[in-house]
Amino acid sequence: MTLMAERETGRRAPGHPLRAEAVRGFAPWAGVAGFLVTAVPSAAGADRWQGGWAETRTELHGVLLILLPLAAAAGCWQGGRERRRGTEELWGTAVRGPLARFLASALPVALWVTAGYLLAAAGAMLASWPYATGDRPYLDLLPADAVVLTAAGVAGQVVGRLVPWRVAAPLVAAGGYAGLGLSGRSGTGAGRRLDPAVPVAEHLVPVGWQPAAMAVWAVGLTAAAVLAYAARRRWTALPPLVAAVAAGALLVGSGDGLWRENPAAGRQVCDTSTTPQVCVNARYGELLPQVTAALSGVTRRLEGVRNLPARFEDHRGEPRDGEVQLPMLTPIGWSVVRGRLTDPEQYAWEAVMMLEGRGDCRELDPDLRLADDAVQHYLAPSPAERTFDELAAQGDEERRREFARRKAARAALAAMGDDERRRWLSAYFASVGACGAGEVPAL
């Protein structure tokens, strides 16, 4: 009947107001802003997350620190639209109830901002996929972040309806930035546990119920505010408020139990064909061939040498007995960019420094300093060694004498026969961690 009536009158039935709000006006532009605010900073810092799934998750979650206040400000601006146009009385005469009118205006803006965020998040995931070095995509926080973002946009609309100021929207944004910033600096207090934009370290994952509780906390507060403002029966705001309080109490009461160590971060994958063995964290397991290749010159020259650690390890905390720390692969953007070691020579030199284990020495025996330099030069010279040597050769007389002693020590180690050099290196590595010459024979 409706279709026949339309044909007879030559007029189309009016579309749903939600559709009209969604395709015209401010809402699509809010979605564009949400996309750009997520995509532009992420793209500018792609080196630090591209290729690491946990890093990508952390980057996308961290954007909420900027995007949540923006979504609230966008909702606030939309909420003051009728007041700016002078059509409040006309809007109040609409057939639909106040709650339906409110949602028809609030939801498009909030959902557009969320859609822009999710589109940028999907792009970031696709950008990480070709360079991922192990592990799996982390989507545990993304649904809850999207829900919280939508809730922020709707909550901002309530403020826009209640506050008759044109500057309300920028004030909401400024207040949001300040509030989230102060919450992030509050250590481990209750405010931090209720903060939906709290930074998440790459080695942590949330417990299974944490994202759901955070979503209930945010949506419950927003729903209570909306119902208290627009519902015919204001008491209907009580159930979502009770749900929000319960979720908030659960989040606060759980303390540090909201997060746990990423199980993948506690595992390692190893190449056992070398001495020392080379192990990398399972989160970056596909980097093992590159790391092994970068250290191949070192491990080849150490064949048959005694007193070496059993393996290079790559796990959180101090190395266990028989292990030495692998040079850091993280944070991404330094040693590793887009799934590739940036400087294998520098990485090998850092590995030799780890083997020597003299980072805690404030003063080093001069003979041991010469031995360290000779071993570094033999196993994996620093990429900057030539530059430092040239500077030393052009320095004052004392620096030139010191350089001459270093050259002589390097030459002495290089001139040894294979068996003699292995014996000398075995004695040298017996002194690992010591600050005095000890049992290391002179060069």
Tab-separated table of C-alpha atoms in Angstrom:
chain	number	residue	atom	x	y	z
A	1	MET	CA	0.000	0.000	0.000
A	2	THR	CA	2.757	2.417	0.855
A	3	LEU	CA	4.489	1.785	-2.471
A	4	MET	CA	1.203	2.234	-4.395
A	5	ALA	CA	0.480	5.450	-2.516
A	6	GLU	CA	3.931	6.746	-3.381
A	7	ARG	CA	3.354	5.998	-7.049
A	8	GLU	CA	-0.076	7.645	-7.044
A	9	THR	CA	1.074	10.821	-5.317
A	10	GLY	CA	4.442	10.926	-7.067
A	11	ARG	CA	6.150	11.471	-3.735
A	12	ARG	CA	8.532	9.255	-1.773
A	13	ALA	CA	7.942	8.502	1.868
A	14	PRO	CA	10.359	10.420	4.086
A	15	GLY	CA	13.451	8.419	5.033
A	16	HIS	CA	14.360	7.521	8.569
A	17	PRO	CA	15.881	10.507	10.387
A	18	LEU	CA	18.831	8.387	11.511
A	19	ARG	CA	19.778	7.808	7.879
A	20	ALA	CA	19.479	11.491	7.045
A	21	GLU	CA	21.742	12.413	9.964
A	22	ALA	CA	24.250	9.729	9.000
A	23	VAL	CA	24.785	10.711	5.363
A	24	ARG	CA	24.605	14.492	5.568
A	25	GLY	CA	25.918	17.267	7.713
A	26	PHE	CA	28.560	17.058	10.415
A	27	ALA	CA	28.664	13.302	11.090
A	28	PRO	CA	30.668	12.156	8.014
A	29	TRP	CA	33.211	14.904	8.601
A	30	ALA	CA	33.599	13.713	12.181
A	31	GLY	CA	34.364	10.266	10.772
A	32	VAL	CA	37.026	11.735	8.493
A	33	ALA	CA	38.570	13.480	11.493
A	34	GLY	CA	38.537	10.228	13.472
A	35	PHE	CA	40.310	8.453	10.628
A	36	LEU	CA	42.955	11.149	10.185
A	37	VAL	CA	43.636	11.532	13.904
A	38	THR	CA	44.325	7.792	14.043
A	39	ALA	CA	46.068	7.274	10.711
A	40	VAL	CA	48.357	10.311	10.451
A	41	PRO	CA	50.246	9.978	13.785
A	42	SER	CA	50.411	6.204	13.376
A	43	ALA	CA	51.824	6.477	9.860
A	44	ALA	CA	54.351	9.086	11.002
A	45	GLY	CA	55.675	6.686	13.655
A	46	ALA	CA	55.304	3.466	11.672
A	47	ASP	CA	58.917	2.471	12.319
A	48	ARG	CA	58.150	1.833	15.977
A	49	TRP	CA	55.197	-0.534	15.479
A	50	GLN	CA	55.071	-1.893	11.934
A	51	GLY	CA	55.905	-5.577	12.024
A	52	GLY	CA	55.174	-6.149	15.710
A	53	TRP	CA	51.667	-7.301	16.535
A	54	ALA	CA	51.794	-6.245	20.184
A	55	GLU	CA	53.351	-2.923	19.170
A	56	THR	CA	50.558	-2.345	16.644
A	57	ARG	CA	47.964	-3.117	19.337
A	58	THR	CA	49.659	-0.685	21.722
A	59	GLU	CA	49.849	2.030	19.069
A	60	LEU	CA	46.154	1.762	18.177
A	61	HIS	CA	45.115	1.700	21.820
A	62	GLY	CA	47.322	4.694	22.614
A	63	VAL	CA	45.537	6.781	19.971
A	64	LEU	CA	42.512	6.838	22.304
A	65	LEU	CA	44.350	9.379	24.413
A	66	ILE	CA	43.731	11.856	21.567
A	67	LEU	CA	40.629	10.373	20.008
A	68	LEU	CA	38.371	10.024	23.074
A	69	PRO	CA	38.360	13.781	23.819
A	70	LEU	CA	37.900	14.452	20.103
A	71	ALA	CA	34.866	12.135	19.951
A	72	ALA	CA	33.369	13.777	23.041
A	73	ALA	CA	33.976	17.238	21.571
A	74	ALA	CA	32.380	16.200	18.263
A	75	GLY	CA	29.316	14.923	20.118
A	76	CYS	CA	29.178	18.121	22.159
A	77	TRP	CA	29.276	20.249	19.003
A	78	GLN	CA	26.476	18.192	17.476
A	79	GLY	CA	24.476	18.513	20.687
A	80	GLY	CA	24.509	22.296	20.452
A	81	ARG	CA	23.418	22.347	16.814
A	82	GLU	CA	19.767	23.226	17.376
A	83	ARG	CA	20.687	26.006	19.775
A	84	ARG	CA	23.108	27.519	17.237
A	85	ARG	CA	20.440	27.310	14.522
A	86	GLY	CA	17.681	28.683	16.737
A	87	THR	CA	15.469	25.663	16.005
A	88	GLU	CA	15.123	24.233	19.507
A	89	GLU	CA	11.395	24.932	19.718
A	90	LEU	CA	10.770	23.495	16.255
A	91	TRP	CA	12.820	20.385	17.124
A	92	GLY	CA	10.739	19.964	20.261
A	93	THR	CA	7.519	19.728	18.243
A	94	ALA	CA	8.646	16.595	16.371
A	95	VAL	CA	6.405	13.554	16.628
A	96	ARG	CA	9.165	11.309	17.964
A	97	GLY	CA	9.956	11.293	21.660
A	98	PRO	CA	12.951	13.111	23.160
A	99	LEU	CA	15.027	9.942	23.522
A	100	ALA	CA	14.491	8.935	19.892
A	101	ARG	CA	15.338	12.477	18.753
A	102	PHE	CA	18.447	12.478	20.902
A	103	LEU	CA	19.708	9.130	19.571
A	104	ALA	CA	18.961	10.110	15.966
A	105	SER	CA	21.284	13.070	16.419
A	106	ALA	CA	23.929	11.483	18.674
A	107	LEU	CA	24.513	8.036	17.199
A	108	PRO	CA	25.588	9.056	13.656
A	109	VAL	CA	28.394	11.298	14.902
A	110	ALA	CA	29.618	8.767	17.462
A	111	LEU	CA	29.447	5.866	15.013
A	112	TRP	CA	31.174	7.819	12.244
A	113	VAL	CA	34.099	8.658	14.541
A	114	THR	CA	34.317	5.010	15.565
A	115	ALA	CA	34.146	3.877	11.936
A	116	GLY	CA	37.018	6.210	11.061
A	117	TYR	CA	39.057	4.747	13.905
A	118	LEU	CA	38.300	1.161	12.906
A	119	LEU	CA	39.168	1.860	9.274
A	120	ALA	CA	42.544	3.271	10.302
A	121	ALA	CA	43.047	0.298	12.659
A	122	ALA	CA	42.368	-2.142	9.828
A	123	GLY	CA	44.903	-0.297	7.694
A	124	ALA	CA	47.491	-0.535	10.459
A	125	MET	CA	46.926	-4.267	10.812
A	126	LEU	CA	47.333	-4.754	7.070
A	127	ALA	CA	50.478	-2.599	7.127
A	128	SER	CA	52.011	-4.800	9.831
A	129	TRP	CA	51.091	-8.100	8.190
A	130	PRO	CA	53.922	-8.293	5.590
A	131	TYR	CA	56.589	-7.482	8.183
A	132	ALA	CA	55.318	-9.509	11.158
A	133	THR	CA	58.131	-11.542	12.688
A	134	GLY	CA	56.128	-14.015	14.755
A	135	ASP	CA	53.276	-14.116	17.245
A	136	ARG	CA	49.725	-13.244	16.130
A	137	PRO	CA	47.498	-10.174	15.736
A	138	TYR	CA	46.166	-8.853	19.040
A	139	LEU	CA	42.501	-7.890	18.753
A	140	ASP	CA	41.643	-8.192	22.437
A	141	LEU	CA	41.353	-4.448	23.085
A	142	LEU	CA	39.996	-3.267	19.733
A	143	PRO	CA	36.260	-4.078	20.204
A	144	ALA	CA	36.183	-2.520	23.672
A	145	ASP	CA	38.087	0.533	22.427
A	146	ALA	CA	35.509	0.983	19.657
A	147	VAL	CA	32.631	0.712	22.140
A	148	VAL	CA	34.252	3.184	24.528
A	149	LEU	CA	34.851	5.593	21.652
A	150	THR	CA	31.188	5.438	20.642
A	151	ALA	CA	30.145	6.012	24.250
A	152	ALA	CA	32.389	9.091	24.446
A	153	GLY	CA	30.706	10.589	21.391
A	154	VAL	CA	27.228	10.026	22.812
A	155	ALA	CA	28.233	11.382	26.233
A	156	GLY	CA	29.575	14.502	24.558
A	157	GLN	CA	26.154	15.063	22.988
A	158	VAL	CA	24.580	15.171	26.471
A	159	VAL	CA	27.025	17.893	27.484
A	160	GLY	CA	26.277	19.810	24.292
A	161	ARG	CA	22.554	19.735	25.032
A	162	LEU	CA	22.996	20.881	28.637
A	163	VAL	CA	25.726	23.531	28.318
A	164	PRO	CA	24.617	26.610	26.346
A	165	TRP	CA	28.100	27.776	25.345
A	166	ARG	CA	29.602	27.859	21.889
A	167	VAL	CA	32.994	27.075	23.419
A	168	ALA	CA	31.647	23.997	25.194
A	169	ALA	CA	33.092	21.605	22.581
A	170	PRO	CA	36.716	22.834	22.807
A	171	LEU	CA	36.409	22.923	26.592
A	172	VAL	CA	35.219	19.308	26.571
A	173	ALA	CA	38.220	18.359	24.433
A	174	ALA	CA	40.654	20.232	26.695
A	175	GLY	CA	39.089	18.714	29.804
A	176	GLY	CA	39.285	15.247	28.274
A	177	TYR	CA	42.954	15.624	27.420
A	178	ALA	CA	43.724	16.927	30.904
A	179	GLY	CA	41.742	14.184	32.630
A	180	LEU	CA	43.271	11.349	30.640
A	181	GLY	CA	46.727	12.841	31.036
A	182	LEU	CA	46.389	13.106	34.824
A	183	SER	CA	44.946	9.599	35.008
A	184	GLY	CA	47.895	8.218	33.057
A	185	ARG	CA	50.283	9.784	35.575
A	186	SER	CA	48.489	8.441	38.638
A	187	GLY	CA	50.659	5.347	38.979
A	188	THR	CA	48.548	2.296	39.760
A	189	GLY	CA	45.664	4.078	41.489
A	190	ALA	CA	41.953	3.621	40.890
A	191	GLY	CA	41.860	6.361	38.255
A	192	ARG	CA	44.372	4.525	36.151
A	193	ARG	CA	42.421	1.280	36.315
A	194	LEU	CA	39.255	3.035	35.168
A	195	ASP	CA	41.030	4.907	32.374
A	196	PRO	CA	40.018	3.403	29.001
A	197	ALA	CA	43.069	4.963	27.322
A	198	VAL	CA	45.685	3.797	29.845
A	199	PRO	CA	48.918	2.837	27.987
A	200	VAL	CA	49.492	-0.891	27.579
A	201	ALA	CA	53.030	-2.302	27.510
A	202	GLU	CA	53.872	-4.650	24.665
A	203	HIS	CA	54.666	-7.573	26.976
A	204	LEU	CA	51.233	-7.451	28.661
A	205	VAL	CA	47.813	-8.737	27.628
A	206	PRO	CA	44.515	-8.129	29.459
A	207	VAL	CA	42.754	-10.850	31.378
A	208	GLY	CA	39.809	-12.181	29.430
A	209	TRP	CA	37.084	-10.130	31.133
A	210	GLN	CA	38.931	-6.785	31.342
A	211	PRO	CA	37.885	-5.367	27.931
A	212	ALA	CA	34.244	-6.340	28.568
A	213	ALA	CA	34.292	-4.732	32.018
A	214	MET	CA	35.799	-1.546	30.583
A	215	ALA	CA	33.100	-1.437	27.900
A	216	VAL	CA	30.331	-1.915	30.500
A	217	TRP	CA	31.882	0.804	32.668
A	218	ALA	CA	31.889	3.335	29.808
A	219	VAL	CA	28.577	2.376	28.224
A	220	GLY	CA	26.819	2.174	31.582
A	221	LEU	CA	27.813	5.702	32.552
A	222	THR	CA	26.857	7.058	29.136
A	223	ALA	CA	23.517	5.247	29.048
A	224	ALA	CA	22.692	6.508	32.529
A	225	ALA	CA	23.461	10.090	31.485
A	226	VAL	CA	21.386	9.782	28.293
A	227	LEU	CA	18.380	8.256	30.049
A	228	ALA	CA	18.536	10.777	32.877
A	229	TYR	CA	18.489	13.547	30.274
A	230	ALA	CA	16.099	12.287	27.586
A	231	ALA	CA	13.994	9.382	28.878
A	232	ARG	CA	10.380	9.935	29.873
A	233	ARG	CA	10.957	7.821	32.974
A	234	ARG	CA	14.181	9.070	34.538
A	235	TRP	CA	14.438	6.087	36.882
A	236	THR	CA	15.439	3.945	33.875
A	237	ALA	CA	18.904	5.473	34.282
A	238	LEU	CA	19.433	3.420	37.441
A	239	PRO	CA	20.069	-0.050	35.884
A	240	PRO	CA	22.899	1.098	33.564
A	241	LEU	CA	24.340	3.182	36.404
A	242	VAL	CA	24.356	0.121	38.673
A	243	ALA	CA	26.038	-1.908	35.907
A	244	ALA	CA	28.680	0.807	35.461
A	245	VAL	CA	29.370	0.958	39.207
A	246	ALA	CA	29.671	-2.838	39.374
A	247	ALA	CA	32.075	-2.925	36.419
A	248	GLY	CA	34.099	-0.048	37.874
A	249	ALA	CA	34.302	-1.769	41.247
A	250	LEU	CA	35.505	-4.943	39.543
A	251	LEU	CA	38.191	-3.024	37.650
A	252	VAL	CA	39.382	-1.143	40.726
A	253	GLY	CA	39.237	-4.161	43.020
A	254	SER	CA	41.290	-6.346	40.695
A	255	GLY	CA	44.398	-4.189	41.093
A	256	ASP	CA	47.312	-5.516	39.103
A	257	GLY	CA	45.266	-8.573	38.152
A	258	LEU	CA	43.844	-6.722	35.147
A	259	TRP	CA	46.937	-7.561	33.103
A	260	ARG	CA	49.176	-10.570	32.767
A	261	GLU	CA	52.390	-11.393	31.003
A	262	ASN	CA	52.008	-12.244	27.353
A	263	PRO	CA	52.556	-16.039	27.200
A	264	ALA	CA	54.478	-15.637	23.944
A	265	ALA	CA	56.903	-13.221	25.643
A	266	GLY	CA	57.954	-15.973	28.050
A	267	ARG	CA	58.997	-18.398	25.308
A	268	GLN	CA	62.081	-18.420	23.123
A	269	VAL	CA	63.066	-20.060	19.869
A	270	CYS	CA	66.696	-21.083	19.566
A	271	ASP	CA	69.324	-22.031	17.036
A	272	THR	CA	71.276	-24.781	18.779
A	273	SER	CA	73.840	-25.223	16.005
A	274	THR	CA	76.087	-22.423	17.321
A	275	THR	CA	78.163	-21.785	20.444
A	276	PRO	CA	76.785	-19.893	22.241
A	277	GLN	CA	73.310	-20.875	21.079
A	278	VAL	CA	71.224	-17.977	19.758
A	279	CYS	CA	67.708	-17.569	21.186
A	280	VAL	CA	65.174	-14.868	20.395
A	281	ASN	CA	61.824	-14.170	21.984
A	282	ALA	CA	58.976	-16.137	20.448
A	283	ARG	CA	57.211	-12.857	19.652
A	284	TYR	CA	59.959	-12.240	17.088
A	285	GLY	CA	60.709	-15.848	16.198
A	286	GLU	CA	61.025	-15.168	12.471
A	287	LEU	CA	63.985	-12.873	13.191
A	288	LEU	CA	66.075	-15.841	14.363
A	289	PRO	CA	67.723	-16.481	10.943
A	290	GLN	CA	68.688	-12.817	10.656
A	291	VAL	CA	70.079	-12.699	14.192
A	292	THR	CA	71.988	-15.948	13.687
A	293	ALA	CA	73.432	-14.620	10.441
A	294	ALA	CA	74.455	-11.342	12.090
A	295	LEU	CA	76.273	-13.272	14.837
A	296	SER	CA	77.715	-15.931	12.520
A	297	GLY	CA	81.133	-14.270	12.382
A	298	VAL	CA	81.291	-14.164	16.170
A	299	THR	CA	80.141	-17.735	16.745
A	300	ARG	CA	82.453	-19.063	14.014
A	301	ARG	CA	85.497	-17.463	15.645
A	302	LEU	CA	84.453	-18.827	19.047
A	303	GLU	CA	84.398	-22.480	17.965
A	304	GLY	CA	86.358	-24.565	20.447
A	305	VAL	CA	86.650	-21.736	23.009
A	306	ARG	CA	85.797	-22.685	26.598
A	307	ASN	CA	84.190	-20.672	29.434
A	308	LEU	CA	81.471	-19.299	27.162
A	309	PRO	CA	77.813	-19.002	28.188
A	310	ALA	CA	75.558	-21.690	26.810
A	311	ARG	CA	73.277	-19.300	24.942
A	312	PHE	CA	72.276	-15.768	24.125
A	313	GLU	CA	68.847	-15.324	25.732
A	314	ASP	CA	66.025	-12.926	24.971
A	315	HIS	CA	63.535	-12.899	27.850
A	316	ARG	CA	62.504	-10.389	30.488
A	317	GLY	CA	64.581	-10.161	33.638
A	318	GLU	CA	68.163	-11.007	34.411
A	319	PRO	CA	69.948	-13.771	32.461
A	320	ARG	CA	69.982	-17.134	34.163
A	321	ASP	CA	73.154	-19.105	34.893
A	322	GLY	CA	74.920	-20.052	31.693
A	323	GLU	CA	73.155	-17.323	29.690
A	324	VAL	CA	74.029	-13.870	28.428
A	325	GLN	CA	71.622	-11.191	27.288
A	326	LEU	CA	71.074	-10.915	23.547
A	327	PRO	CA	71.331	-7.332	22.283
A	328	MET	CA	67.902	-5.775	22.459
A	329	LEU	CA	65.581	-6.283	19.509
A	330	THR	CA	63.010	-3.992	21.082
A	331	PRO	CA	61.719	-1.361	21.094
A	332	ILE	CA	60.975	-1.753	17.409
A	333	GLY	CA	62.341	1.147	15.419
A	334	TRP	CA	65.953	0.858	16.600
A	335	SER	CA	67.611	-2.484	15.966
A	336	VAL	CA	64.635	-3.770	13.961
A	337	VAL	CA	62.557	-1.815	11.459
A	338	ARG	CA	59.814	-3.490	9.424
A	339	GLY	CA	61.057	-6.964	10.131
A	340	ARG	CA	64.726	-6.356	9.297
A	341	LEU	CA	67.832	-5.839	11.410
A	342	THR	CA	68.933	-2.306	10.660
A	343	ASP	CA	72.683	-2.751	11.288
A	344	PRO	CA	73.960	-6.351	11.604
A	345	GLU	CA	77.560	-5.202	12.212
A	346	GLN	CA	76.539	-2.969	15.110
A	347	TYR	CA	74.370	-5.775	16.453
A	348	ALA	CA	77.284	-8.234	16.408
A	349	TRP	CA	79.540	-5.757	18.207
A	350	GLU	CA	76.887	-5.249	20.887
A	351	ALA	CA	76.694	-9.037	21.309
A	352	VAL	CA	80.449	-9.172	21.962
A	353	MET	CA	80.070	-6.389	24.525
A	354	MET	CA	77.438	-8.525	26.253
A	355	LEU	CA	79.812	-11.487	26.283
A	356	GLU	CA	82.519	-9.378	27.959
A	357	GLY	CA	80.069	-8.352	30.680
A	358	ARG	CA	81.962	-5.341	31.997
A	359	GLY	CA	79.111	-2.843	31.945
A	360	ASP	CA	79.228	-2.447	35.757
A	361	CYS	CA	82.943	-1.577	35.892
A	362	ARG	CA	83.623	2.052	36.774
A	363	GLU	CA	87.355	1.569	36.392
A	364	LEU	CA	88.952	-1.095	34.267
A	365	ASP	CA	92.469	-2.505	34.526
A	366	PRO	CA	94.542	-1.067	31.625
A	367	ASP	CA	95.697	-4.517	30.500
A	368	LEU	CA	92.128	-5.791	30.535
A	369	ARG	CA	91.013	-2.744	28.561
A	370	LEU	CA	93.565	-3.636	25.888
A	371	ALA	CA	92.369	-7.245	25.898
A	372	ASP	CA	88.732	-6.167	25.530
A	373	ASP	CA	89.574	-3.972	22.567
A	374	ALA	CA	91.570	-6.745	20.903
A	375	VAL	CA	88.750	-9.266	21.375
A	376	GLN	CA	86.170	-6.849	20.008
A	377	HIS	CA	88.377	-6.134	16.994
A	378	TYR	CA	88.878	-9.846	16.341
A	379	LEU	CA	85.299	-11.032	16.868
A	380	ALA	CA	83.195	-8.106	15.622
A	381	PRO	CA	84.750	-4.648	15.279
A	382	SER	CA	82.476	-1.704	15.909
A	383	PRO	CA	81.298	0.090	12.747
A	384	ALA	CA	82.704	3.263	14.328
A	385	GLU	CA	86.112	1.712	15.120
A	386	ARG	CA	87.869	3.178	12.080
A	387	THR	CA	86.624	6.676	12.893
A	388	PHE	CA	87.829	6.440	16.498
A	389	ASP	CA	91.175	5.048	15.368
A	390	GLU	CA	91.684	7.940	12.967
A	391	LEU	CA	90.863	10.448	15.678
A	392	ALA	CA	93.250	8.722	18.108
A	393	ALA	CA	96.037	8.688	15.514
A	394	GLN	CA	95.674	12.470	15.114
A	395	GLY	CA	95.418	13.208	18.845
A	396	ASP	CA	97.994	14.277	21.389
A	397	GLU	CA	101.011	12.184	22.263
A	398	GLU	CA	99.291	10.221	25.032
A	399	ARG	CA	96.389	9.252	22.768
A	400	ARG	CA	98.794	8.195	20.039
A	401	ARG	CA	100.716	5.974	22.482
A	402	GLU	CA	97.453	4.413	23.670
A	403	PHE	CA	96.425	3.804	20.059
A	404	ALA	CA	99.798	2.187	19.326
A	405	ARG	CA	99.288	-0.203	22.279
A	406	ARG	CA	95.808	-1.114	21.021
A	407	LYS	CA	97.146	-1.825	17.524
A	408	ALA	CA	99.908	-4.007	18.960
A	409	ALA	CA	97.427	-5.997	21.093
A	410	ARG	CA	95.129	-6.525	18.096
A	411	ALA	CA	98.034	-7.659	15.967
A	412	ALA	CA	99.247	-10.037	18.674
A	413	LEU	CA	95.859	-11.739	18.939
A	414	ALA	CA	95.497	-11.974	15.171
A	415	ALA	CA	98.996	-13.457	14.807
A	416	MET	CA	98.356	-16.366	17.177
A	417	GLY	CA	97.829	-19.843	15.848
A	418	ASP	CA	94.337	-21.291	16.095
A	419	ASP	CA	95.029	-23.484	19.129
A	420	GLU	CA	96.945	-20.755	20.945
A	421	ARG	CA	94.198	-18.237	20.257
A	422	ARG	CA	91.511	-20.627	21.545
A	423	ARG	CA	93.507	-21.135	24.768
A	424	TRP	CA	93.963	-17.404	25.189
A	425	LEU	CA	90.278	-16.662	24.513
A	426	SER	CA	89.272	-19.409	26.970
A	427	ALA	CA	91.363	-17.717	29.652
A	428	TYR	CA	89.957	-14.353	28.648
A	429	PHE	CA	86.321	-15.436	28.926
A	430	ALA	CA	87.024	-16.925	32.340
A	431	SER	CA	87.364	-13.281	33.489
A	432	VAL	CA	83.894	-12.226	32.275
A	433	GLY	CA	82.414	-9.562	34.527
A	434	ALA	CA	85.683	-8.892	36.343
A	435	CYS	CA	87.165	-5.375	36.425
A	436	GLY	CA	90.762	-6.492	37.021
A	437	ALA	CA	93.094	-8.370	34.684
A	438	GLY	CA	92.911	-11.570	36.766
A	439	GLU	CA	94.067	-14.647	34.900
A	440	VAL	CA	93.963	-13.151	31.417
A	441	PRO	CA	97.417	-13.469	29.863
A	442	ALA	CA	98.891	-10.263	28.501
A	443	LEU	CA	98.957	-9.574	24.783
